[in-house]
């Protein structure tokens, strides 16, 4: 065992955990790696950009068999940690086997969402203020999490690494390393923050019978500025409906994108906002997740349950059959809610039956990874699970729909969280569910396939020296010669890996924003 400490500056407090560093045992004697890729990476100044891919390995047929990069995703309520570095290895021609393990229940009732920072996950619930619990892997339990200096974390708030510090959004304000850079407004409130490409973005709204408004705002700001946000430089666009709110943000090349709950799609190019889809109160159009995937920005949509893509310009295009649906369920009111890249494949979580889908781009094929609930049996006689029981308890019809609310790469696993429609308190009157069944709501699971490693990048304001190794029995990432992550892995086609061609700066995480120079041994 080894002891390590996570210092989460100005946000989650100081956690010292006794833990093994990974599920791969340290070799007694250093064996030569089967493959080592060394990379010198310059990501420039960290201003919230999507970093992208470091490299891919492609075999003689052009099939991708390994790669590394930094995923940029925003899943419904929180943005993922952009400093999580992933290294994956595939074994083409085989269908990987998955194992799923349930963590102890976070005890936040019927729904949680995942917030990740520094390769640590926290479960969040909106049913009571400040309901945030952090997973302690050494103790095997969840612990209450201290509030950040800006106050309780709500939906659309969060914490993200920016450079060597932490940017915190909550309670109507923003802070960098504990120092307030944006105070609450004199009128209305700020909410659903996003920081990307040197702009702090948020919604600014005021509900009122007279004079109410909602606008989307972008303010230039960088940590190197050394001061607070200058609101006199803000650029905004008015939303069509007062009270508009987003569920996700994203970026593509040099543009930022947000979608309101009324279906208004707004794009900021660094100078001005434009509307590429007008909001409407006549039909539903909501986006719950955005992810950079190769040469496009993917958007997870309701009510199609499918993905849309944005590649610039004035159009967002629906991708029919991305993903499919399980046989025996209704095609109505489906919601693609969560996205992730894991093991080099695209993963999608879909409401209302908590379906988990995986897309293999080289095979151009979708694979079902099952449901994250064991109950009830699938049916197309109702749109959502337990509709009859919801009516009996005078709840909304889709109250017991089943969500996958979080997909977070952590070590060798993909962490998955679940929820009912909302993050509701549990009541003992719901006797139609056993205790085991009800605790599948608001749960966190570890889904694992061989061949993926996530580790925390140690940011430096200078080029980073990284090594990606396939060693006997494990995958390893090193930074400046020090191991920052490892997981068990048995390579079966070493010759294919050793003969593969390295493609630098391109891959599943999108094109690299920065430069990379490297070698393969």
Short mmCIF file of C-alpha atoms in Angstrom, two decimals, residues 8-496:
data_model
loop_
_atom_site.label_atom_id
_atom_site.label_comp_id
_atom_site.label_asym_id
_atom_site.label_seq_id
_atom_site.Cartn_x
_atom_site.Cartn_y
_atom_site.Cartn_z
CA UNK A 8 -8.53 20.11 -3.64
CA UNK A 9 -7.75 23.78 -3.38
CA UNK A 10 -10.60 25.96 -2.27
CA UNK A 11 -13.35 23.44 -2.94
CA UNK A 12 -13.62 19.91 -1.61
CA UNK A 13 -11.25 20.28 1.32
CA UNK A 14 -8.27 18.09 2.10
CA UNK A 15 -8.67 14.34 1.83
CA UNK A 16 -5.95 11.89 2.83
CA UNK A 17 -6.79 8.40 1.70
CA UNK A 18 -4.99 5.15 2.38
CA UNK A 19 -5.26 3.28 -0.89
CA UNK A 20 -3.48 1.15 -3.38
CA UNK A 21 -2.51 3.32 -6.29
CA UNK A 22 -4.29 1.07 -8.77
CA UNK A 23 -5.62 -2.43 -9.21
CA UNK A 24 -2.37 -3.42 -10.89
CA UNK A 25 0.31 -4.69 -8.58
CA UNK A 26 3.69 -3.02 -8.72
CA UNK A 27 6.13 -5.47 -10.36
CA UNK A 28 8.79 -6.79 -8.02
CA UNK A 29 11.41 -6.11 -10.64
CA UNK A 30 11.03 -3.61 -13.45
CA UNK A 31 10.46 -5.51 -16.67
CA UNK A 32 11.04 -3.82 -20.02
CA UNK A 33 7.78 -2.45 -21.45
CA UNK A 34 6.16 -4.22 -24.35
CA UNK A 35 5.49 -0.78 -25.81
CA UNK A 36 6.40 2.73 -24.65
CA UNK A 37 5.28 5.98 -26.21
CA UNK A 38 6.99 9.12 -24.95
CA UNK A 39 5.38 12.49 -25.65
CA UNK A 40 6.38 16.08 -25.01
CA UNK A 41 3.12 18.00 -24.98
CA UNK A 42 2.64 21.76 -24.96
CA UNK A 43 -0.99 22.67 -24.24
CA UNK A 44 -0.34 26.38 -23.94
CA UNK A 45 -2.13 28.52 -21.38
CA UNK A 46 -5.09 26.78 -19.79
CA UNK A 47 -8.13 28.95 -20.57
CA UNK A 48 -10.79 26.23 -20.41
CA UNK A 49 -10.22 24.90 -23.92
CA UNK A 50 -10.92 21.36 -25.10
CA UNK A 51 -7.41 19.84 -25.22
CA UNK A 52 -8.13 16.87 -27.48
CA UNK A 53 -6.08 13.85 -28.53
CA UNK A 54 -2.36 13.25 -28.01
CA UNK A 55 -1.97 10.28 -30.36
CA UNK A 56 -3.52 7.17 -31.86
CA UNK A 57 -1.97 3.85 -32.86
CA UNK A 58 -3.34 2.46 -36.13
CA UNK A 59 -2.56 -0.97 -37.53
CA UNK A 60 -1.86 -1.84 -41.16
CA UNK A 61 -5.60 -1.77 -41.95
CA UNK A 62 -6.02 1.66 -40.39
CA UNK A 63 -7.89 0.28 -37.38
CA UNK A 64 -7.34 2.21 -34.17
CA UNK A 65 -5.83 -0.08 -31.53
CA UNK A 66 -4.61 2.41 -28.92
CA UNK A 67 -4.61 6.09 -28.09
CA UNK A 68 -4.46 8.81 -25.46
CA UNK A 69 -6.05 12.16 -24.82
CA UNK A 70 -8.21 14.37 -22.63
CA UNK A 71 -11.99 14.12 -22.85
CA UNK A 72 -14.15 17.26 -22.71
CA UNK A 73 -17.74 16.53 -21.71
CA UNK A 74 -20.57 18.32 -19.94
CA UNK A 75 -23.18 15.88 -18.59
CA UNK A 76 -26.49 17.53 -17.64
CA UNK A 77 -25.45 19.35 -14.46
CA UNK A 78 -21.65 19.27 -14.28
CA UNK A 79 -18.65 19.45 -16.58
CA UNK A 80 -16.10 16.66 -16.38
CA UNK A 81 -12.52 17.22 -15.22
CA UNK A 82 -10.56 18.30 -18.32
CA UNK A 83 -7.27 17.31 -16.65
CA UNK A 84 -8.20 13.61 -16.63
CA UNK A 85 -5.76 11.91 -19.01
CA UNK A 86 -6.88 8.64 -20.61
CA UNK A 87 -4.78 5.90 -22.22
CA UNK A 88 -6.55 3.00 -23.90
CA UNK A 89 -5.66 -0.19 -25.75
CA UNK A 90 -8.09 -2.19 -27.89
CA UNK A 91 -7.85 -5.75 -29.13
CA UNK A 92 -9.68 -5.74 -32.49
CA UNK A 93 -11.69 -8.76 -33.48
CA UNK A 94 -12.83 -9.44 -29.93
CA UNK A 95 -15.88 -8.20 -28.05
CA UNK A 96 -14.67 -7.04 -24.66
CA UNK A 97 -16.29 -8.43 -21.55
CA UNK A 98 -17.55 -5.99 -18.94
CA UNK A 99 -17.88 -6.31 -15.19
CA UNK A 100 -20.17 -4.10 -13.12
CA UNK A 101 -19.88 -3.62 -9.37
CA UNK A 102 -22.23 -1.56 -7.20
CA UNK A 103 -20.64 0.79 -4.71
CA UNK A 104 -22.31 1.27 -1.32
CA UNK A 105 -25.32 3.52 -1.74
CA UNK A 106 -24.53 7.25 -1.26
CA UNK A 107 -27.72 7.53 0.85
CA UNK A 108 -28.94 10.59 -1.01
CA UNK A 109 -32.31 8.98 -1.75
CA UNK A 110 -33.61 8.36 -5.28
CA UNK A 111 -31.13 10.22 -7.45
CA UNK A 112 -27.54 11.43 -7.74
CA UNK A 113 -25.32 13.08 -10.34
CA UNK A 114 -21.53 12.74 -10.44
CA UNK A 115 -19.09 15.59 -10.02
CA UNK A 116 -15.44 14.64 -10.62
CA UNK A 117 -12.25 16.46 -9.75
CA UNK A 118 -8.68 15.16 -9.33
CA UNK A 119 -9.76 11.56 -10.09
CA UNK A 120 -12.17 11.75 -7.17
CA UNK A 121 -15.94 11.42 -7.56
CA UNK A 122 -18.67 13.10 -5.54
CA UNK A 123 -22.38 12.27 -5.61
CA UNK A 124 -24.71 15.27 -5.74
CA UNK A 125 -28.42 15.45 -5.05
CA UNK A 126 -30.72 18.42 -5.49
CA UNK A 127 -33.37 17.39 -2.99
CA UNK A 128 -31.67 19.32 -0.21
CA UNK A 129 -29.08 22.16 -0.30
CA UNK A 130 -25.46 21.10 -0.06
CA UNK A 131 -26.16 17.37 -0.59
CA UNK A 132 -22.68 16.39 -1.80
CA UNK A 133 -20.83 13.24 -0.71
CA UNK A 134 -17.36 12.11 -1.83
CA UNK A 135 -16.31 8.49 -2.37
CA UNK A 136 -13.46 7.31 -0.13
CA UNK A 137 -12.12 4.16 -1.83
CA UNK A 138 -9.85 3.19 1.06
CA UNK A 139 -12.64 3.24 3.63
CA UNK A 140 -15.17 1.92 1.13
CA UNK A 141 -17.74 4.57 2.01
CA UNK A 142 -19.12 7.99 1.14
CA UNK A 143 -18.21 10.98 3.29
CA UNK A 144 -19.90 14.37 3.56
CA UNK A 145 -18.10 17.02 1.53
CA UNK A 146 -17.32 20.54 2.81
CA UNK A 147 -18.94 23.39 0.92
CA UNK A 148 -16.73 25.39 -1.45
CA UNK A 149 -16.03 29.00 -0.39
CA UNK A 150 -18.72 30.27 -2.74
CA UNK A 151 -21.48 28.29 -0.98
CA UNK A 152 -23.54 25.13 -1.60
CA UNK A 153 -23.22 23.46 -4.98
CA UNK A 154 -26.40 23.55 -7.06
CA UNK A 155 -27.34 22.28 -10.49
CA UNK A 156 -25.15 23.91 -13.13
CA UNK A 157 -22.52 24.88 -10.56
CA UNK A 158 -19.27 23.02 -10.07
CA UNK A 159 -15.52 23.06 -9.77
CA UNK A 160 -12.94 22.66 -12.49
CA UNK A 161 -9.20 22.65 -12.76
CA UNK A 162 -7.87 25.62 -14.70
CA UNK A 163 -4.10 25.71 -14.89
CA UNK A 164 -2.64 25.12 -11.43
CA UNK A 165 -5.78 26.33 -9.66
CA UNK A 166 -9.46 25.58 -9.19
CA UNK A 167 -12.32 27.64 -10.60
CA UNK A 168 -15.47 27.32 -8.49
CA UNK A 169 -19.03 28.24 -9.45
CA UNK A 170 -21.86 28.16 -6.94
CA UNK A 171 -24.47 30.25 -5.16
CA UNK A 172 -24.63 33.01 -7.78
CA UNK A 173 -20.89 33.73 -7.87
CA UNK A 174 -17.50 32.50 -9.12
CA UNK A 175 -14.09 32.21 -7.44
CA UNK A 176 -10.58 31.19 -8.47
CA UNK A 177 -8.52 29.53 -5.74
CA UNK A 178 -10.98 30.88 -3.17
CA UNK A 179 -10.78 34.48 -4.41
CA UNK A 180 -14.10 35.89 -5.67
CA UNK A 181 -13.84 36.95 -9.31
CA UNK A 182 -17.57 37.43 -9.95
CA UNK A 183 -19.96 38.65 -7.24
CA UNK A 184 -23.76 38.25 -7.38
CA UNK A 185 -25.54 40.79 -9.60
CA UNK A 186 -27.50 43.74 -8.29
CA UNK A 187 -30.52 42.46 -10.19
CA UNK A 188 -31.55 38.85 -10.78
CA UNK A 189 -29.10 35.95 -10.51
CA UNK A 190 -26.24 34.25 -12.33
CA UNK A 191 -26.53 30.50 -12.97
CA UNK A 192 -25.29 27.55 -15.04
CA UNK A 193 -21.69 28.66 -15.46
CA UNK A 194 -19.19 27.50 -18.08
CA UNK A 195 -15.56 28.48 -18.63
CA UNK A 196 -13.99 27.88 -22.04
CA UNK A 197 -11.54 29.52 -24.44
CA UNK A 198 -10.88 32.39 -22.06
CA UNK A 199 -14.54 33.31 -21.49
CA UNK A 200 -16.56 32.91 -18.33
CA UNK A 201 -20.11 32.23 -19.50
CA UNK A 202 -23.35 32.04 -17.57
CA UNK A 203 -27.07 32.73 -17.73
CA UNK A 204 -28.32 35.93 -16.11
CA UNK A 205 -32.00 36.00 -15.32
CA UNK A 206 -34.70 37.77 -13.41
CA UNK A 207 -38.23 36.47 -13.05
CA UNK A 208 -40.81 39.24 -12.83
CA UNK A 209 -44.26 40.03 -14.14
CA UNK A 210 -42.79 43.28 -15.39
CA UNK A 211 -39.23 43.64 -16.59
CA UNK A 212 -38.23 40.00 -16.37
CA UNK A 213 -35.35 38.84 -18.58
CA UNK A 214 -32.97 35.98 -19.32
CA UNK A 215 -29.75 36.41 -21.27
CA UNK A 216 -26.64 34.35 -22.00
CA UNK A 217 -23.42 36.16 -21.14
CA UNK A 218 -19.77 35.69 -22.13
CA UNK A 219 -17.07 37.63 -20.24
CA UNK A 220 -13.38 37.53 -21.18
CA UNK A 221 -11.26 36.40 -18.22
CA UNK A 222 -8.08 34.41 -17.63
CA UNK A 223 -6.33 33.43 -14.40
CA UNK A 224 -3.28 35.32 -15.63
CA UNK A 225 -5.35 38.54 -15.61
CA UNK A 226 -4.90 38.55 -11.85
CA UNK A 227 -8.16 40.35 -11.14
CA UNK A 228 -11.93 39.91 -11.20
CA UNK A 229 -14.18 39.60 -14.23
CA UNK A 230 -14.72 42.94 -16.01
CA UNK A 231 -18.45 42.98 -16.75
CA UNK A 232 -18.08 46.07 -18.94
CA UNK A 233 -16.53 43.75 -21.54
CA UNK A 234 -19.35 41.19 -21.42
CA UNK A 235 -21.16 40.14 -24.60
CA UNK A 236 -24.72 38.83 -24.26
CA UNK A 237 -27.76 37.61 -26.16
CA UNK A 238 -31.36 37.71 -24.98
CA UNK A 239 -33.25 34.43 -24.66
CA UNK A 240 -36.71 34.29 -26.15
CA UNK A 241 -38.31 33.03 -22.92
CA UNK A 242 -37.79 34.33 -19.39
CA UNK A 243 -36.54 31.54 -17.14
CA UNK A 244 -34.60 29.72 -19.86
CA UNK A 245 -31.92 27.39 -18.53
CA UNK A 246 -29.43 24.98 -20.10
CA UNK A 247 -28.61 21.39 -19.17
CA UNK A 248 -25.24 21.35 -20.95
CA UNK A 249 -22.58 23.48 -22.65
CA UNK A 250 -19.98 22.64 -25.27
CA UNK A 251 -17.31 23.99 -27.59
CA UNK A 252 -16.29 23.28 -31.15
CA UNK A 253 -13.09 24.71 -32.59
CA UNK A 254 -13.25 28.40 -31.63
CA UNK A 255 -16.94 28.51 -30.80
CA UNK A 256 -18.95 27.98 -27.61
CA UNK A 257 -22.45 26.53 -27.68
CA UNK A 258 -25.38 26.36 -25.29
CA UNK A 259 -28.95 25.05 -25.66
CA UNK A 260 -31.82 26.29 -23.49
CA UNK A 261 -34.60 24.10 -22.15
CA UNK A 262 -36.90 25.75 -24.73
CA UNK A 263 -34.68 24.56 -27.59
CA UNK A 264 -32.89 27.83 -28.30
CA UNK A 265 -29.38 27.11 -29.62
CA UNK A 266 -26.89 29.95 -29.11
CA UNK A 267 -23.33 30.05 -30.46
CA UNK A 268 -20.56 32.46 -29.42
CA UNK A 269 -17.59 32.94 -31.77
CA UNK A 270 -15.42 35.01 -29.41
CA UNK A 271 -16.90 38.30 -30.61
CA UNK A 272 -20.66 37.92 -30.90
CA UNK A 273 -23.53 35.53 -30.20
CA UNK A 274 -25.84 34.15 -32.87
CA UNK A 275 -28.98 32.00 -32.74
CA UNK A 276 -28.92 28.92 -34.97
CA UNK A 277 -32.19 27.43 -33.69
CA UNK A 278 -35.00 29.58 -32.35
CA UNK A 279 -36.54 28.61 -29.03
CA UNK A 280 -40.12 27.37 -29.16
CA UNK A 281 -42.90 26.63 -26.68
CA UNK A 282 -44.73 24.46 -29.24
CA UNK A 283 -42.46 21.40 -29.13
CA UNK A 284 -39.78 19.87 -26.91
CA UNK A 285 -36.10 20.13 -27.85
CA UNK A 286 -33.65 19.71 -25.01
CA UNK A 287 -29.96 18.80 -24.92
CA UNK A 288 -28.59 17.05 -21.84
CA UNK A 289 -24.95 16.44 -22.72
CA UNK A 290 -22.24 17.68 -25.08
CA UNK A 291 -18.99 15.89 -25.95
CA UNK A 292 -16.12 16.55 -28.35
CA UNK A 293 -15.81 13.40 -30.49
CA UNK A 294 -13.24 13.35 -33.30
CA UNK A 295 -14.18 16.09 -35.78
CA UNK A 296 -17.53 17.12 -34.27
CA UNK A 297 -19.41 18.18 -31.19
CA UNK A 298 -22.05 15.63 -30.17
CA UNK A 299 -25.27 16.71 -28.46
CA UNK A 300 -27.49 14.26 -26.54
CA UNK A 301 -31.15 15.11 -27.20
CA UNK A 302 -34.68 14.68 -25.87
CA UNK A 303 -37.26 13.51 -27.03
CA UNK A 304 -35.56 11.57 -29.86
CA UNK A 305 -33.19 9.73 -27.53
CA UNK A 306 -30.56 10.17 -30.23
CA UNK A 307 -27.41 12.19 -30.77
CA UNK A 308 -27.09 15.30 -32.90
CA UNK A 309 -23.85 16.73 -34.29
CA UNK A 310 -22.51 20.24 -34.74
CA UNK A 311 -19.63 20.89 -37.13
CA UNK A 312 -19.94 24.65 -37.40
CA UNK A 313 -22.20 26.84 -39.51
CA UNK A 314 -25.95 27.07 -38.99
CA UNK A 315 -27.11 23.46 -38.68
CA UNK A 316 -27.31 20.81 -35.97
CA UNK A 317 -27.88 17.46 -37.66
CA UNK A 318 -29.66 14.47 -36.14
CA UNK A 319 -27.81 11.13 -36.28
CA UNK A 320 -30.54 8.57 -36.81
CA UNK A 321 -29.98 5.35 -34.88
CA UNK A 322 -27.28 6.91 -32.64
CA UNK A 323 -27.82 5.03 -30.40
CA UNK A 324 -30.43 2.35 -31.15
CA UNK A 325 -33.03 1.31 -28.56
CA UNK A 326 -33.53 -1.96 -26.80
CA UNK A 327 -36.20 -4.24 -28.29
CA UNK A 328 -39.46 -4.11 -26.41
CA UNK A 329 -39.43 -0.47 -25.26
CA UNK A 330 -41.45 2.48 -26.49
CA UNK A 331 -39.86 4.83 -29.06
CA UNK A 332 -41.53 7.81 -27.36
CA UNK A 333 -40.04 10.39 -24.97
CA UNK A 334 -36.51 9.01 -25.02
CA UNK A 335 -33.57 11.04 -23.79
CA UNK A 336 -29.89 10.57 -24.54
CA UNK A 337 -28.61 12.05 -21.29
CA UNK A 338 -24.97 11.18 -20.70
CA UNK A 339 -21.89 10.80 -22.90
CA UNK A 340 -18.33 9.58 -22.35
CA UNK A 341 -15.28 8.22 -24.15
CA UNK A 342 -13.98 5.06 -22.50
CA UNK A 343 -11.58 2.50 -23.95
CA UNK A 344 -11.58 4.58 -27.13
CA UNK A 345 -15.31 3.99 -27.69
CA UNK A 346 -18.28 6.33 -27.37
CA UNK A 347 -20.70 5.56 -24.50
CA UNK A 348 -24.25 6.89 -24.18
CA UNK A 349 -26.72 6.60 -21.29
CA UNK A 350 -30.40 6.73 -22.29
CA UNK A 351 -33.62 7.46 -20.34
CA UNK A 352 -36.18 6.14 -19.40
CA UNK A 353 -34.82 2.56 -19.10
CA UNK A 354 -31.22 3.41 -18.14
CA UNK A 355 -29.80 1.81 -21.29
CA UNK A 356 -26.01 1.93 -21.72
CA UNK A 357 -24.79 1.87 -25.32
CA UNK A 358 -21.26 1.65 -26.76
CA UNK A 359 -20.22 2.71 -30.25
CA UNK A 360 -17.15 1.19 -31.92
CA UNK A 361 -16.22 3.63 -34.70
CA UNK A 362 -13.96 1.24 -36.64
CA UNK A 363 -16.67 -1.42 -36.72
CA UNK A 364 -19.31 1.31 -37.23
CA UNK A 365 -21.49 -0.66 -34.84
CA UNK A 366 -23.45 -0.05 -31.65
CA UNK A 367 -23.31 -2.56 -28.80
CA UNK A 368 -25.75 -2.72 -25.90
CA UNK A 369 -24.04 -2.89 -22.51
CA UNK A 370 -27.38 -3.60 -20.88
CA UNK A 371 -29.36 -1.61 -18.33
CA UNK A 372 -28.11 -0.13 -15.08
CA UNK A 373 -31.27 -1.35 -13.30
CA UNK A 374 -32.42 -4.95 -12.81
CA UNK A 375 -36.11 -4.02 -12.69
CA UNK A 376 -38.85 -3.84 -13.92
CA UNK A 377 -39.07 -6.02 -17.01
CA UNK A 378 -38.99 -4.11 -20.29
CA UNK A 379 -42.32 -3.23 -21.86
CA UNK A 380 -43.69 -1.02 -24.62
CA UNK A 381 -47.15 -0.98 -23.04
CA UNK A 382 -46.01 2.08 -21.09
CA UNK A 383 -43.40 4.67 -21.99
CA UNK A 384 -41.76 4.72 -18.54
CA UNK A 385 -41.23 2.19 -15.75
CA UNK A 386 -43.83 2.04 -12.97
CA UNK A 387 -46.39 4.40 -14.51
CA UNK A 388 -49.29 2.66 -12.76
CA UNK A 389 -47.57 2.99 -9.37
CA UNK A 390 -46.77 6.65 -10.03
CA UNK A 391 -50.46 7.37 -10.66
CA UNK A 392 -51.47 5.46 -7.53
CA UNK A 393 -49.18 7.69 -5.45
CA UNK A 394 -50.37 10.85 -7.23
CA UNK A 395 -46.95 11.46 -8.79
CA UNK A 396 -46.14 12.61 -12.32
CA UNK A 397 -46.42 9.73 -14.77
CA UNK A 398 -42.66 9.49 -15.44
CA UNK A 399 -41.56 9.88 -11.79
CA UNK A 400 -39.94 6.41 -11.72
CA UNK A 401 -38.24 6.69 -15.08
CA UNK A 402 -34.64 5.49 -14.90
CA UNK A 403 -31.70 7.76 -15.68
CA UNK A 404 -27.99 7.27 -16.19
CA UNK A 405 -26.85 10.62 -14.84
CA UNK A 406 -23.07 10.27 -14.76
CA UNK A 407 -20.31 8.57 -16.79
CA UNK A 408 -16.85 9.28 -15.35
CA UNK A 409 -13.59 7.47 -16.24
CA UNK A 410 -11.83 6.71 -12.95
CA UNK A 411 -8.68 4.56 -12.86
CA UNK A 412 -9.57 1.47 -14.89
CA UNK A 413 -13.33 1.88 -14.56
CA UNK A 414 -16.18 3.96 -15.91
CA UNK A 415 -18.23 5.21 -12.96
CA UNK A 416 -21.98 5.28 -13.58
CA UNK A 417 -24.67 7.04 -11.51
CA UNK A 418 -28.44 6.61 -11.61
CA UNK A 419 -31.57 8.54 -10.71
CA UNK A 420 -35.33 8.65 -10.94
CA UNK A 421 -36.73 11.56 -12.97
CA UNK A 422 -35.68 13.96 -10.23
CA UNK A 423 -33.43 13.64 -7.20
CA UNK A 424 -36.36 12.98 -4.91
CA UNK A 425 -36.49 12.04 -1.22
CA UNK A 426 -37.47 8.44 -0.53
CA UNK A 427 -40.76 7.62 1.20
CA UNK A 428 -41.59 4.35 2.93
CA UNK A 429 -45.05 4.48 1.34
CA UNK A 430 -43.50 3.24 -1.93
CA UNK A 431 -43.97 -0.39 -0.93
CA UNK A 432 -44.06 -1.66 -4.53
CA UNK A 433 -40.23 -1.51 -4.49
CA UNK A 434 -38.13 -3.74 -2.28
CA UNK A 435 -35.28 -2.09 -0.41
CA UNK A 436 -32.78 -3.57 -2.87
CA UNK A 437 -34.80 -2.32 -5.84
CA UNK A 438 -35.24 1.22 -4.55
CA UNK A 439 -31.51 1.45 -3.83
CA UNK A 440 -30.81 0.94 -7.52
CA UNK A 441 -32.11 4.50 -7.79
CA UNK A 442 -29.52 7.04 -6.65
CA UNK A 443 -26.77 4.42 -7.01
CA UNK A 444 -23.17 4.52 -8.23
CA UNK A 445 -21.65 1.60 -10.13
CA UNK A 446 -18.17 0.77 -11.42
CA UNK A 447 -18.39 -0.51 -15.00
CA UNK A 448 -15.10 -1.94 -16.21
CA UNK A 449 -13.67 -3.30 -19.45
CA UNK A 450 -10.02 -4.22 -19.89
CA UNK A 451 -7.86 -1.67 -21.64
CA UNK A 452 -8.59 1.79 -20.23
CA UNK A 453 -6.63 3.88 -17.75
CA UNK A 454 -7.59 7.33 -16.45
CA UNK A 455 -5.12 9.38 -14.40
CA UNK A 456 -4.86 12.92 -13.07
CA UNK A 457 -2.58 15.17 -15.08
CA UNK A 458 -0.29 17.36 -12.98
CA UNK A 459 -0.58 20.73 -14.67
CA UNK A 460 2.51 22.81 -15.36
CA UNK A 461 2.71 26.10 -17.20
CA UNK A 462 5.32 24.53 -19.48
CA UNK A 463 5.54 21.49 -21.77
CA UNK A 464 4.59 18.18 -20.13
CA UNK A 465 6.76 15.06 -20.33
CA UNK A 466 4.52 11.97 -20.52
CA UNK A 467 5.03 8.24 -21.01
CA UNK A 468 2.38 5.69 -21.97
CA UNK A 469 3.48 2.12 -21.37
CA UNK A 470 2.12 -1.34 -21.95
CA UNK A 471 4.02 -3.46 -19.45
CA UNK A 472 3.61 -7.14 -18.64
CA UNK A 473 0.27 -7.32 -16.86
CA UNK A 474 -0.59 -3.62 -16.79
CA UNK A 475 -1.06 -0.21 -18.43
CA UNK A 476 0.94 2.70 -16.99
CA UNK A 477 1.03 6.48 -17.40
CA UNK A 478 4.05 8.43 -16.13
CA UNK A 479 4.66 12.16 -15.92
CA UNK A 480 8.21 13.44 -15.48
CA UNK A 481 9.26 9.84 -14.83
CA UNK A 482 6.78 9.40 -11.95
CA UNK A 483 3.89 6.96 -12.19
CA UNK A 484 0.55 8.77 -12.03
CA UNK A 485 -1.68 5.82 -12.88
CA UNK A 486 -1.72 2.10 -13.59
CA UNK A 487 -4.28 -0.65 -14.10
CA UNK A 488 -4.24 -4.36 -14.80
CA UNK A 489 -4.13 -5.35 -18.48
CA UNK A 490 -2.96 -8.39 -20.43
CA UNK A 491 -1.93 -7.57 -23.99
CA UNK A 492 -2.66 -10.43 -26.41
CA UNK A 493 -1.36 -9.09 -29.73
CA UNK A 494 1.92 -7.44 -28.87
CA UNK A 495 3.34 -7.68 -32.39
CA UNK A 496 0.39 -5.77 -33.81
#
